Coordinates of C-alpha atoms in Angstrom, one line a residue:
X1 CA -32.2 71.1 13.0
X2 CA -35.0 67.4 12.6
X3 CA -32.5 65.6 10.5
X4 CA -30.0 66.0 13.6
X5 CA -27.7 67.7 11.0
X6 CA -26.8 71.7 12.2
X7 CA -26.7 74.7 10.5
X8 CA -24.8 77.3 9.7
X9 CA -26.1 80.6 9.7
X10 CA -24.1 82.8 8.1
X11 CA -24.1 86.2 9.7
X12 CA -24.3 89.6 7.7
X13 CA -21.1 91.4 6.2
X14 CA -22.0 94.3 9.5
X15 CA -22.1 92.3 12.4
X16 CA -18.8 90.4 10.6
X17 CA -16.9 93.8 10.2
X18 CA -17.4 94.4 13.8
X19 CA -15.7 90.9 14.8
X20 CA -13.3 91.8 12.8
X21 CA -12.5 95.1 14.0
X22 CA -12.7 93.8 17.9
X23 CA -10.6 91.2 17.0
X24 CA -7.3 93.5 15.3
X25 CA -8.0 95.9 18.9
X26 CA -7.6 92.7 20.9
X27 CA -4.2 91.0 19.4
X28 CA -3.0 95.2 19.5
X29 CA -4.2 93.9 23.4
X30 CA -1.6 91.5 23.2
X31 CA 1.4 93.1 20.8
X32 CA 1.0 95.8 23.6
X33 CA 2.6 93.3 26.1
X34 CA -0.6 93.9 28.2
X35 CA -0.8 97.8 28.3
X36 CA -3.9 99.2 30.3
X37 CA -5.9 101.4 27.9
X38 CA -6.4 104.8 27.1
X39 CA -7.9 106.9 30.2
X40 CA -8.1 103.3 32.3
X41 CA -3.7 103.8 32.9
X42 CA -3.7 102.7 36.3
X43 CA -6.2 99.4 36.1
X44 CA -4.3 96.4 35.7
X45 CA -5.1 93.7 32.9
X46 CA -4.4 90.5 34.6
X47 CA -6.0 88.5 30.3
X48 CA -2.5 91.0 29.0
X49 CA 0.7 88.6 29.7
X50 CA -1.0 85.5 29.3
X51 CA -2.9 86.1 26.5
X52 CA 1.0 87.2 25.2
X53 CA 2.4 84.8 26.2
X54 CA 0.6 82.2 24.6
X55 CA 0.0 83.8 20.9
X56 CA 4.0 83.8 19.5
X57 CA 2.9 80.2 18.9
X58 CA 4.5 79.2 15.5
X59 CA 8.9 80.2 16.2
X60 CA 10.9 79.1 13.2
X61 CA 13.2 75.9 13.9
X62 CA 15.5 74.1 11.5
X63 CA 14.2 73.3 8.1
X64 CA 17.3 70.9 7.1
X65 CA 15.3 68.5 10.0
X66 CA 15.7 64.7 8.8
X67 CA 11.4 64.4 8.3
X68 CA 10.7 66.5 4.9
X69 CA 8.3 67.1 7.0
X70 CA 8.6 69.1 9.5
X71 CA 6.3 70.4 12.5
X72 CA 7.3 74.2 11.5
X73 CA 4.2 75.7 9.6
X74 CA 2.7 79.5 9.0
X75 CA 2.1 82.3 11.3
X76 CA -1.2 81.8 12.3
X77 CA -4.8 82.2 11.7
X78 CA -7.3 84.6 12.1
X79 CA -9.0 81.0 13.4
X80 CA -6.3 80.3 15.9
X81 CA -5.9 83.9 17.4
X82 CA -8.6 83.6 18.2
X83 CA -8.6 80.4 19.8
X84 CA -5.8 82.2 21.9
X85 CA -8.3 84.5 23.1
X86 CA -10.6 82.4 23.6
X87 CA -8.0 80.2 26.1
X88 CA -7.3 83.9 27.7
X89 CA -11.3 83.9 28.3
X90 CA -13.2 87.3 29.2
X91 CA -13.6 87.1 32.5
X92 CA -9.9 88.3 33.6
X93 CA -10.9 91.8 31.3
X94 CA -12.3 94.2 34.3
X95 CA -15.8 95.7 34.1
X96 CA -15.4 99.0 33.8
X97 CA -13.6 98.0 30.3
X98 CA -16.1 95.8 29.4
X99 CA -18.8 98.3 29.5
X100 CA -16.8 100.3 27.3
X101 CA -16.5 98.3 24.6
X102 CA -18.9 98.0 21.7
X103 CA -21.1 94.9 22.2
X104 CA -19.4 93.5 18.9
X105 CA -16.5 93.9 20.7
X106 CA -17.5 91.7 23.9
X107 CA -19.3 88.8 20.6
X108 CA -15.9 87.0 21.1
X109 CA -15.3 83.4 20.5
X110 CA -15.1 81.0 23.3
X111 CA -15.0 77.6 23.2
X112 CA -17.8 75.8 24.0
X113 CA -16.9 73.3 25.8
X114 CA -13.8 73.8 29.1
X115 CA -10.4 72.4 27.9
X116 CA -10.7 70.6 31.6
X117 CA -12.3 69.4 33.3
X118 CA -14.4 72.0 35.5
X119 CA -13.1 71.4 39.3
X120 CA -9.6 71.6 38.3
X121 CA -10.5 75.8 36.6
X122 CA -8.5 77.0 39.9
X123 CA -5.5 75.2 40.3
X124 CA -4.5 75.2 36.6
X125 CA -3.7 77.7 34.5
X126 CA -4.6 78.7 30.7
X127 CA -0.6 79.1 29.7
X128 CA 2.3 77.1 30.8
X129 CA 5.6 77.7 28.9
X130 CA 7.1 73.9 27.0
X131 CA 8.9 71.5 28.7
X132 CA 12.5 72.8 28.5
X133 CA 14.6 69.2 26.9
X134 CA 18.0 69.3 25.5
X135 CA 19.3 66.7 22.7
X136 CA 20.0 63.4 24.8
X137 CA 17.5 63.3 26.7
X138 CA 15.8 60.7 27.3
X139 CA 11.9 60.6 27.7
X140 CA 9.7 57.8 29.8
X141 CA 12.6 56.0 29.4
X142 CA 12.6 55.1 26.5
X143 CA 12.2 58.0 24.3
X144 CA 15.9 59.3 23.2
X145 CA 15.7 63.1 22.0
X146 CA 17.8 63.7 19.3
X147 CA 16.5 66.9 17.5
X148 CA 13.7 70.2 17.9
X149 CA 11.8 69.8 14.8
X150 CA 9.9 73.0 16.2
X151 CA 9.5 75.3 19.0
X152 CA 6.1 77.8 20.7
X153 CA 5.1 78.8 24.0
X154 CA 3.3 76.0 25.4
X155 CA 4.4 72.9 23.1
X156 CA 7.6 71.8 21.7
X157 CA 8.4 68.6 18.6
X158 CA 11.1 66.8 18.6
X159 CA 12.8 64.0 16.4
X160 CA 13.4 61.2 18.7
X161 CA 14.2 57.8 18.6
X162 CA 12.8 54.4 20.7
X163 CA 15.8 52.8 21.4
X164 CA 13.8 49.3 22.8
X165 CA 12.4 49.3 19.3
X166 CA 14.6 51.1 18.0
X167 CA 13.0 53.6 15.5
X168 CA 12.2 57.3 14.7
X169 CA 9.3 58.8 16.2
X170 CA 8.2 62.3 17.1
X171 CA 7.1 63.5 20.2
X172 CA 5.5 66.6 21.0
X173 CA 6.2 67.7 24.4
X174 CA 3.6 69.7 26.9
X175 CA 3.8 71.0 29.9
X176 CA 0.8 68.4 31.9
X177 CA 0.0 71.8 34.7
X178 CA -1.5 74.0 30.8
X179 CA -5.8 73.2 30.8
X180 CA -4.6 71.7 27.1
X181 CA -2.9 69.3 28.0
X182 CA -5.6 66.9 28.6
X183 CA -7.5 67.1 25.8
X184 CA -4.5 66.3 24.5
X185 CA -4.4 62.9 25.8
X186 CA -7.7 62.6 25.2
X187 CA -6.9 63.3 20.8
X188 CA -4.0 61.6 20.8
X189 CA -5.4 58.8 22.2
X190 CA -8.6 58.5 20.5
X191 CA -6.1 59.4 17.3
X192 CA -4.4 56.2 18.2
X193 CA -8.1 54.2 18.1
X194 CA -8.3 54.3 14.5
X195 CA -6.0 52.4 13.0
X196 CA -6.2 53.8 9.8
X197 CA -2.8 53.3 7.7
X198 CA -3.9 56.1 5.7
X199 CA -3.0 58.6 8.7
X200 CA 1.0 58.4 10.7
X201 CA -0.3 57.6 13.7
X202 CA -0.3 57.2 17.0
X203 CA 2.5 55.3 19.4
X204 CA 2.2 56.9 22.7
X205 CA -0.1 59.0 24.7
X206 CA 1.6 58.9 28.9
X207 CA 1.2 61.7 31.4
X208 CA 4.5 61.2 33.3
X209 CA 4.6 63.9 36.5
X210 CA 4.7 67.3 35.0
X211 CA 5.2 66.2 31.4
X212 CA 2.7 65.7 28.8
X213 CA 4.1 63.8 25.3
X214 CA 2.5 61.9 22.1
X215 CA 4.9 60.1 20.1
X216 CA 3.4 59.1 17.0
X217 CA 5.2 57.1 13.4
X218 CA 8.4 58.8 12.1
X219 CA 8.4 59.1 8.2
X220 CA 12.0 60.1 7.2
X221 CA 11.4 60.4 3.7
X222 CA 7.8 62.0 2.8
X223 CA 6.8 65.4 1.5
X224 CA 4.6 67.1 3.0
X225 CA 1.8 69.6 0.1
X226 CA 3.4 72.8 0.8
X227 CA 7.2 71.0 -0.1
X228 CA 5.5 69.4 -3.3
X229 CA 3.6 72.7 -4.6
X230 CA 7.1 75.2 -4.2
X231 CA 8.2 74.4 -7.5
X232 CA 4.2 75.3 -8.6
X233 CA 0.7 73.4 -9.1
X234 CA 0.4 70.6 -9.6
X235 CA -0.2 68.3 -12.5
X236 CA -4.5 67.0 -12.7
X237 CA -3.4 63.5 -12.8
X238 CA -1.7 64.0 -9.5
X239 CA -3.8 66.4 -7.9
X240 CA -6.6 64.4 -8.6
X241 CA -4.6 61.4 -6.5
X242 CA -3.9 63.3 -4.0
X243 CA -7.9 65.3 -3.7
X244 CA -8.4 61.1 -4.0
X245 CA -6.6 59.9 -1.3
X246 CA -6.4 62.4 1.4
X247 CA -11.5 62.5 1.6
X248 CA -11.4 59.0 1.1
X249 CA -8.9 58.3 4.3
X250 CA -11.2 61.5 5.8
X251 CA -14.5 60.5 5.6
X252 CA -12.7 57.5 6.9
X253 CA -12.2 58.6 9.8
X254 CA -15.4 60.3 10.0
X255 CA -17.4 57.3 10.0
X256 CA -15.5 56.4 13.1
X257 CA -16.4 59.5 15.0
X258 CA -13.1 61.5 15.0
X259 CA -12.3 64.3 12.8
X260 CA -9.0 66.3 12.2
X261 CA -10.5 69.7 12.1
X262 CA -6.9 71.7 11.4
X263 CA -5.9 70.1 7.8
X264 CA -3.5 72.4 6.3
X265 CA -1.1 71.6 3.2
X266 CA 1.5 70.4 5.7
X267 CA -0.7 67.6 7.5
X268 CA -0.3 66.1 4.0
X269 CA 2.2 64.0 3.3
X270 CA 2.9 61.9 0.2
X271 CA 5.6 59.6 0.6
X272 CA 7.8 57.3 -1.6
X273 CA 5.8 54.1 -2.9
X274 CA 3.7 58.6 -3.9
X275 CA 0.8 57.2 -0.6
X276 CA -0.3 60.2 0.6
X277 CA -0.7 60.3 4.5
X278 CA -2.3 62.3 6.8
X279 CA -1.1 63.7 10.3
X280 CA -2.1 64.8 12.8
X281 CA -5.9 63.9 13.2
X282 CA -7.1 65.5 16.1
X283 CA -4.0 66.1 17.9
X284 CA -2.8 69.2 16.4
X285 CA -6.4 70.9 16.5
X286 CA -5.6 70.4 20.2
X287 CA -2.2 71.8 21.0
X288 CA -3.2 75.7 19.8
X289 CA -6.5 75.4 21.1
X290 CA -9.0 74.9 18.4
X291 CA -12.2 74.6 18.5
X292 CA -13.4 70.7 18.9
X293 CA -16.7 69.5 16.5
X294 CA -19.7 70.7 18.6
X295 CA -18.2 74.1 18.3
X296 CA -20.8 76.4 16.3
X297 CA -18.4 75.6 12.6
X298 CA -19.1 71.8 12.1
X299 CA -16.9 69.4 11.8
X300 CA -17.6 67.7 8.6
X301 CA -17.6 70.8 7.2
X302 CA -14.7 72.0 8.5
X303 CA -12.5 69.2 7.3
X304 CA -14.2 69.7 3.8
X305 CA -14.0 73.1 3.6
X306 CA -9.6 72.4 3.7
X307 CA -9.8 69.4 1.4
X308 CA -11.9 72.7 -0.8
X309 CA -8.5 74.6 0.2
X310 CA -6.7 71.7 -0.2
X311 CA -7.1 71.0 -3.6
X312 CA -7.5 75.2 -4.4
X313 CA -4.1 75.0 -3.8
X314 CA -2.4 72.3 -5.7
X315 CA -4.2 73.8 -9.0
X316 CA -4.1 77.3 -9.0
X317 CA -0.4 77.4 -6.4
X318 CA -2.1 80.2 -4.4
X319 CA -4.1 80.6 -1.1
X320 CA -8.1 80.7 -1.1
X321 CA -7.7 83.3 2.5
X322 CA -6.7 86.3 1.3
X323 CA -3.6 86.1 4.0
X324 CA 0.5 84.2 3.0
X325 CA 0.9 81.4 4.4
X326 CA 2.7 78.2 3.7
X327 CA 4.8 79.9 1.2
X328 CA 1.9 80.5 -1.6
X329 CA 0.3 83.7 -2.3
X330 CA -2.9 84.9 -0.9
X331 CA -6.0 85.9 -3.1
X332 CA -6.6 89.8 -3.1
X333 CA -10.5 90.6 -2.4
X334 CA -11.7 91.0 -6.0
X335 CA -10.8 87.0 -6.4
X336 CA -12.3 85.5 -2.8
X337 CA -15.3 83.7 -3.7
X338 CA -13.7 82.6 -7.3
X339 CA -13.2 79.4 -8.5
X340 CA -9.5 77.7 -9.4
X341 CA -10.4 78.6 -12.8
X342 CA -10.6 82.0 -12.5
X343 CA -7.0 82.5 -11.0
X344 CA -5.1 80.2 -13.5
X345 CA -6.0 79.7 -17.0
X346 CA -5.9 76.0 -18.1
X347 CA -7.3 74.5 -15.1
X348 CA -9.1 71.3 -15.2
X349 CA -13.0 72.2 -15.6
X350 CA -14.3 68.9 -13.5
X351 CA -11.1 69.1 -10.3
X352 CA -12.1 73.2 -11.1
X353 CA -16.1 72.3 -9.4
X354 CA -15.5 70.6 -6.9
X355 CA -12.4 73.1 -5.3
X356 CA -15.7 76.0 -5.6
X357 CA -17.6 73.6 -4.2
X358 CA -16.0 71.9 -1.1
X359 CA -15.0 75.2 0.4
X360 CA -17.3 78.0 -0.5
X361 CA -20.6 77.6 1.0
X362 CA -21.6 79.9 -1.9
X363 CA -20.5 78.1 -5.7
X364 CA -19.8 80.8 -9.0
X365 CA -22.8 79.1 -11.5
X366 CA -25.2 78.9 -8.9
X367 CA -23.9 74.9 -7.5
X368 CA -24.7 72.8 -4.8
X369 CA -21.9 73.4 -1.7
X370 CA -20.2 69.7 -1.1
X371 CA -20.5 69.9 2.9
X372 CA -19.1 67.0 4.2
X373 CA -16.4 64.3 3.6
X374 CA -18.8 62.0 3.0
X375 CA -20.4 63.9 -0.4
X376 CA -17.5 65.0 -1.5
X377 CA -15.7 61.6 -1.7
X378 CA -19.0 60.4 -3.4
X379 CA -18.4 63.8 -6.5
X380 CA -14.9 62.7 -6.6
X381 CA -16.3 59.0 -8.1
X382 CA -18.1 60.4 -10.0
X383 CA -16.3 61.9 -11.4
X384 CA -14.5 60.4 -14.5
X385 CA -10.3 59.5 -13.6
X386 CA -8.2 61.6 -14.8
X387 CA -5.1 59.0 -16.5
X388 CA -1.4 60.5 -15.8
X389 CA 0.0 62.2 -18.7
X390 CA 1.9 59.2 -21.0
X391 CA 5.5 60.1 -20.5
X392 CA 7.3 62.4 -22.6
X393 CA 10.0 60.7 -25.0
X394 CA 13.6 62.8 -25.1
X395 CA 14.1 64.3 -29.0
X396 CA 17.6 62.4 -29.8
X397 CA 19.2 63.7 -32.3
X398 CA 19.5 63.0 -36.2
X399 CA 23.9 60.6 -36.6
X400 CA 25.4 62.8 -38.9
X401 CA 25.6 61.5 -42.2
X402 CA 29.3 60.5 -44.0
X403 CA 29.3 60.9 -47.1
X404 CA 32.1 60.1 -49.2
X405 CA 30.8 59.6 -52.5
X406 CA 29.9 63.5 -53.1
X407 CA 28.7 64.0 -56.6
X408 CA 29.0 67.9 -57.7
X409 CA 25.9 69.7 -57.2
X410 CA 23.8 73.0 -57.7
X411 CA 24.8 75.7 -55.2
X412 CA 22.3 76.0 -52.6
X413 CA 22.1 78.7 -51.5
X414 CA 19.9 78.2 -47.8
X415 CA 23.6 76.5 -47.2
X416 CA 26.0 78.2 -45.2
X417 CA 28.7 80.1 -46.4
X418 CA 31.2 76.8 -44.3
X419 CA 29.5 74.1 -46.4
X420 CA 29.2 75.6 -49.4
X421 CA 33.2 76.1 -49.2
X422 CA 33.7 71.9 -48.7
X423 CA 34.2 71.4 -52.2
X424 CA 33.0 68.0 -53.4
X425 CA 35.0 64.9 -54.5
X426 CA 35.3 64.3 -58.3
X427 CA 34.3 60.3 -59.5
X428 CA 38.5 60.3 -59.6
X429 CA 39.5 60.8 -56.3
X430 CA 37.6 57.2 -54.6
X431 CA 39.2 56.0 -52.7
X432 CA 41.1 52.6 -53.3
X433 CA 39.5 51.4 -50.4
X434 CA 35.6 51.5 -52.3
X435 CA 36.6 49.9 -54.7
X436 CA 38.5 47.2 -53.0
X437 CA 35.0 46.7 -51.4
X438 CA 32.9 46.2 -54.4
X439 CA 35.2 43.9 -55.4
X440 CA 34.6 41.2 -52.7
X441 CA 32.0 41.8 -52.2
X442 CA 31.1 40.6 -56.6
X443 CA 33.5 37.3 -54.9
X444 CA 31.0 37.1 -53.0
X445 CA 28.1 36.4 -54.7
X446 CA 29.6 34.0 -57.4
X447 CA 31.4 31.8 -54.4
X448 CA 26.9 31.9 -53.3
X449 CA 26.0 30.8 -56.4
X450 CA 28.8 27.6 -57.1
X451 CA 27.5 26.7 -54.5
X452 CA 24.0 27.1 -54.6
X453 CA 24.5 25.1 -58.0
X454 CA 26.1 22.3 -56.7
X455 CA 23.5 22.3 -54.1
X456 CA 20.9 21.4 -56.1
X457 CA 23.5 19.1 -58.5
X458 CA 23.5 17.0 -55.9
X459 CA 20.7 16.8 -54.5
X460 CA 19.4 15.4 -58.3
X461 CA 22.5 13.0 -57.9
X462 CA 21.2 11.9 -55.1
X463 CA 17.1 11.4 -56.6
X464 CA 18.4 9.7 -60.1
X465 CA 21.2 7.0 -57.5
X466 CA 18.0 6.1 -55.4
X467 CA 16.1 6.4 -58.8
X468 CA 18.5 3.7 -59.6
X469 CA 18.3 1.5 -57.2
X470 CA 14.9 0.7 -56.1
X471 CA 12.6 1.7 -59.9
X472 CA 9.7 0.1 -58.3
X473 CA 9.4 2.6 -55.9
X474 CA 8.2 7.0 -56.4
X475 CA 10.5 9.6 -55.1
X476 CA 9.8 10.5 -51.1
X477 CA 9.9 13.4 -50.9
X478 CA 12.9 15.2 -49.1
X479 CA 10.6 15.4 -44.7
X480 CA 11.6 18.9 -43.8
X481 CA 13.7 19.8 -42.0
X482 CA 13.2 21.1 -37.9
X483 CA 14.2 24.5 -39.1
X484 CA 11.3 24.8 -41.4
X485 CA 9.1 23.4 -39.7
X486 CA 9.5 26.0 -36.7
X487 CA 7.1 28.5 -37.9
X488 CA 4.6 25.7 -38.7
X489 CA 4.6 24.8 -34.4
X490 CA 4.9 28.9 -33.9
X491 CA 1.9 30.0 -36.7
X492 CA -0.3 27.6 -34.0
X493 CA 0.9 28.4 -30.5
X494 CA -2.7 30.9 -30.1
X495 CA -2.4 34.5 -28.0
X496 CA -2.4 34.7 -25.0
X497 CA -5.7 36.2 -24.3
X498 CA -6.4 38.3 -20.5
X499 CA -8.2 37.0 -18.5
X500 CA -10.0 39.2 -15.8
X501 CA -9.2 39.2 -12.4
X502 CA -12.4 39.2 -9.3
X503 CA -10.6 40.4 -6.3
X504 CA -7.3 40.3 -4.2
X505 CA -6.7 39.2 -1.0
X506 CA -4.5 39.7 1.6
X507 CA -3.4 35.8 1.7
X508 CA -1.0 36.0 5.6
X509 CA -1.7 32.4 7.6
X510 CA 1.1 33.5 9.6
X511 CA 0.5 35.9 10.4
X512 CA -2.1 37.9 12.9
X513 CA -4.6 39.5 10.0
X514 CA -4.5 40.4 6.9
X515 CA -2.7 43.1 5.4
X516 CA -3.3 46.7 3.9
X517 CA -6.5 45.3 3.2
X518 CA -7.8 48.9 1.4
X519 CA -4.4 48.8 -0.7
X520 CA -5.4 45.6 -2.5
X521 CA -7.4 47.1 -5.8
X522 CA -4.5 49.1 -7.0
X523 CA -3.1 45.8 -7.0
X524 CA -4.9 45.2 -10.8
X525 CA -6.2 48.8 -11.1
X526 CA -4.3 48.9 -14.6
X527 CA -1.9 51.6 -13.4
X528 CA 1.5 50.3 -12.2
X529 CA 1.8 53.1 -10.1
X530 CA -0.7 52.1 -7.3
X531 CA 0.7 49.2 -5.2
X532 CA -0.3 47.0 -2.2
X533 CA 2.1 47.0 0.1
X534 CA 2.9 44.6 2.6
X535 CA 3.0 45.1 6.5
X536 CA 7.3 46.7 7.6
X537 CA 8.7 44.3 9.0
X538 CA 12.2 44.2 11.1
X539 CA 13.0 40.6 10.7
X540 CA 13.6 39.0 6.9
X541 CA 10.8 35.8 6.5
X542 CA 12.7 32.4 6.3
X543 CA 12.4 28.8 9.0
X544 CA 12.0 29.2 12.2
X545 CA 13.2 31.3 14.9
X546 CA 11.9 34.1 11.9
X547 CA 9.1 35.3 12.6
X548 CA 7.4 33.4 8.8
X549 CA 8.2 32.4 5.8
X550 CA 6.4 34.5 3.7
X551 CA 3.2 36.5 3.3
X552 CA 1.0 36.2 0.1
X553 CA -1.3 37.9 -2.6
X554 CA -4.7 35.4 -4.0
X555 CA -5.9 36.0 -7.3
X556 CA -9.5 35.2 -7.7
X557 CA -10.5 34.7 -11.0
X558 CA -14.3 34.2 -10.8
X559 CA -14.4 31.0 -11.9
X560 CA -12.7 28.5 -13.1
X561 CA -10.7 29.6 -15.9
X562 CA -7.6 28.3 -18.1
X563 CA -3.9 29.8 -17.0
X564 CA -1.2 29.8 -19.0
X565 CA 0.9 33.0 -17.6
X566 CA 1.6 36.1 -15.4
X567 CA 2.6 38.7 -14.5
X568 CA 3.7 40.2 -11.7
X569 CA 4.9 44.0 -11.4
X570 CA 7.1 44.6 -7.8
X571 CA 8.3 47.9 -6.2
X572 CA 11.3 46.5 -4.8
X573 CA 13.6 43.4 -5.4
X574 CA 11.8 40.3 -4.4
X575 CA 11.3 36.5 -4.4
X576 CA 7.3 35.0 -5.5
X577 CA 6.0 32.3 -6.2
X578 CA 3.9 30.9 -8.5
X579 CA 1.2 28.4 -6.7
X580 CA -2.6 27.0 -7.1
X581 CA -4.4 25.7 -4.3
X582 CA -4.8 21.8 -4.1
X583 CA -8.5 19.7 -5.8
X584 CA -9.0 20.6 -1.5
X585 CA -7.5 23.6 -0.7
X586 CA -9.2 24.4 -2.9
X587 CA -12.7 24.9 -1.3
X588 CA -11.6 27.6 1.0
X589 CA -8.0 29.0 -0.2
X590 CA -8.0 31.7 2.7
X591 CA -8.6 29.1 5.5
X592 CA -5.6 26.8 4.2
X593 CA -2.1 26.5 5.0
X594 CA 1.4 27.2 2.5
X595 CA 2.0 23.5 1.4
X596 CA -1.2 22.9 0.3
X597 CA -0.7 25.3 -1.9
X598 CA 1.3 24.0 -5.3
X599 CA 4.2 25.2 -6.6
X600 CA 3.7 25.9 -10.3
X601 CA 7.0 28.5 -11.2
X602 CA 9.3 31.3 -8.9
X603 CA 11.8 33.6 -10.0
X604 CA 14.6 35.3 -7.7
X605 CA 15.2 38.4 -6.8
X606 CA 13.9 40.6 -9.8
X607 CA 11.2 43.9 -10.2
X608 CA 8.9 42.3 -13.0
X609 CA 8.3 38.7 -12.2
X610 CA 6.4 36.4 -15.6
X611 CA 5.4 33.2 -15.0
X612 CA 4.9 30.6 -18.8
X613 CA 3.5 27.0 -17.8
X614 CA 4.6 25.1 -19.8
X615 CA 1.0 24.0 -20.3
X616 CA -2.1 25.8 -19.3
X617 CA -4.4 25.3 -16.2
X618 CA -7.6 25.6 -15.0
X619 CA -7.8 27.2 -11.1
X620 CA -9.9 29.7 -10.1
X621 CA -7.2 30.2 -7.7
X622 CA -3.6 32.2 -8.1
X623 CA -1.7 32.7 -4.8
X624 CA 1.3 34.7 -5.3
X625 CA 3.8 34.1 -2.3
X626 CA 6.4 36.8 -1.7
X627 CA 9.5 35.0 0.6
X628 CA 12.2 38.1 -0.2
X629 CA 10.2 41.2 0.6
X630 CA 12.9 44.8 -0.3
X631 CA 13.9 46.8 2.4
X632 CA 12.7 50.7 1.8
X633 CA 13.8 53.8 3.1
X634 CA 12.3 53.4 6.8
X635 CA 14.6 50.2 7.0
X636 CA 12.2 47.9 7.3
X637 CA 11.2 44.5 4.7
X638 CA 8.3 45.7 2.8
X639 CA 6.8 44.2 -0.1
X640 CA 4.6 45.8 -3.1
X641 CA 2.5 45.0 -5.9
X642 CA 1.7 47.1 -8.7
X643 CA 0.1 44.8 -11.4
X644 CA -0.7 42.2 -12.3
X645 CA -2.8 40.7 -15.4
X646 CA -3.2 36.9 -15.9
X647 CA -3.5 35.3 -19.3
X648 CA -5.0 31.9 -20.6

């Protein structure tokens, strides 16, 4: 097209049926283990053994792995099986057999780009088994394999330990002679250059002898979307958070020329802090031989449709395709183009329309389809923000009433037999303890009255004596006591007024770069469930020889404001100081060193820090300087600021 985009052409129903019939025939051929077709019993088939060895890509694995988000996936989809058949290539099929096939059956999907350098196609086999390794083996003299997470015919995935940095990692292993090996290495290296913390980071990609291995970050306590949906659909607020975070991350990757191409519920992980991270960008598709971004189906449309499928599954607890996948039931043919609110009652209408526009080329109600992650991100931004529902208060039972003074009453037919059989106590049988209590109460009242009377007499006597001593002076009114003056002082105190925050800035003068810049708005978005996070440190803060003594969050109020208190909510027990820049440092606070700030208050080991100033101070910038961080689930020291509120 003139604008540089690619047009997606919809084939007719007849062509689709013919392609499905051809694909089914090819699958039957794989299942036959290389059996020749009828009438060609004597004709050998070279492609069948290779395809049969490459077809069972998803083998069962131990579900009780250390990482809740294992590499196990559902059985191959139609598109993935087509990629496997394309790896076999039509060139291995006998000419007589190809001539006997119908025209539609010969139009099998092929990879438009060779998986390896064309010069090496004669030396690299199309299929090689996954390298055989055992627990305890060491890869690259550094990564010790601990547990096999999944094993396929082409590659295996492991949980391993980086003995150099003493951390858990994930490792994919593949034979270097496989035709996909170079594409896997190229995809892994490009993913490592992405550098976006919203994606699971690729740490290493190496070809070593007969082995190719890709090392990735390991998230031991994250849960994938398939597991989150095991108990039912998501609440609208949670589904909104998921699709917003995933879309923003994928849109940012596409702006840098990266595409995922295999975005499934197994690839979307939610951490303990509620943040969503995406695993396997580009690498998952390369491992399974799926077409890259130059295929007929545009990469942007592929990822947008995948996000629509994720949102559809989150809202309906159904997979929006005929087959059952990821422990979700597929849709019947009559609902193939139905919006989520037509599949399940009570679905949020705005999210339902969003999922349909992203998923379908022809959405219901003649809505305009969304074809790129960037368009989807803009559509989400235009939606009204879905607030988190208020937690329901537990219903406490009413305390039992012990009435020992019950008087005789008329019988009530609504009472139970057990209640009506209990006769109330007559007045003559009241306990003597009650009578004693009343007598004591009367004594207390009498004593109080006598005390007040004696006090009045004493004050009057003092005034009389003073008037006799100083007859020419008027009696001075008694000064109010401290207790009587206190309410007047409190009544004069001005009610704190919230001061709006213009922006938050990562202040990391002792580090090499700002920390989690994309999370900075979450420190003052009014939602304590979201947070700005520091980097993870293997050593705590402190004086040298430790790497640094702190890191901070610089709050910009936009102009000089009168500040009387600051409330900061942390995730985990944190020690922090409230500082303001000196007059010299206020001109450029981000370039000033920590000692150029004045410490106003300090809170140690708390999750909620209330910095209350003895007197209001006028400043534009406030520094929340973190000096001690809690440990996260990975064993790293990591600080998280959930909410900052400033009052004047």
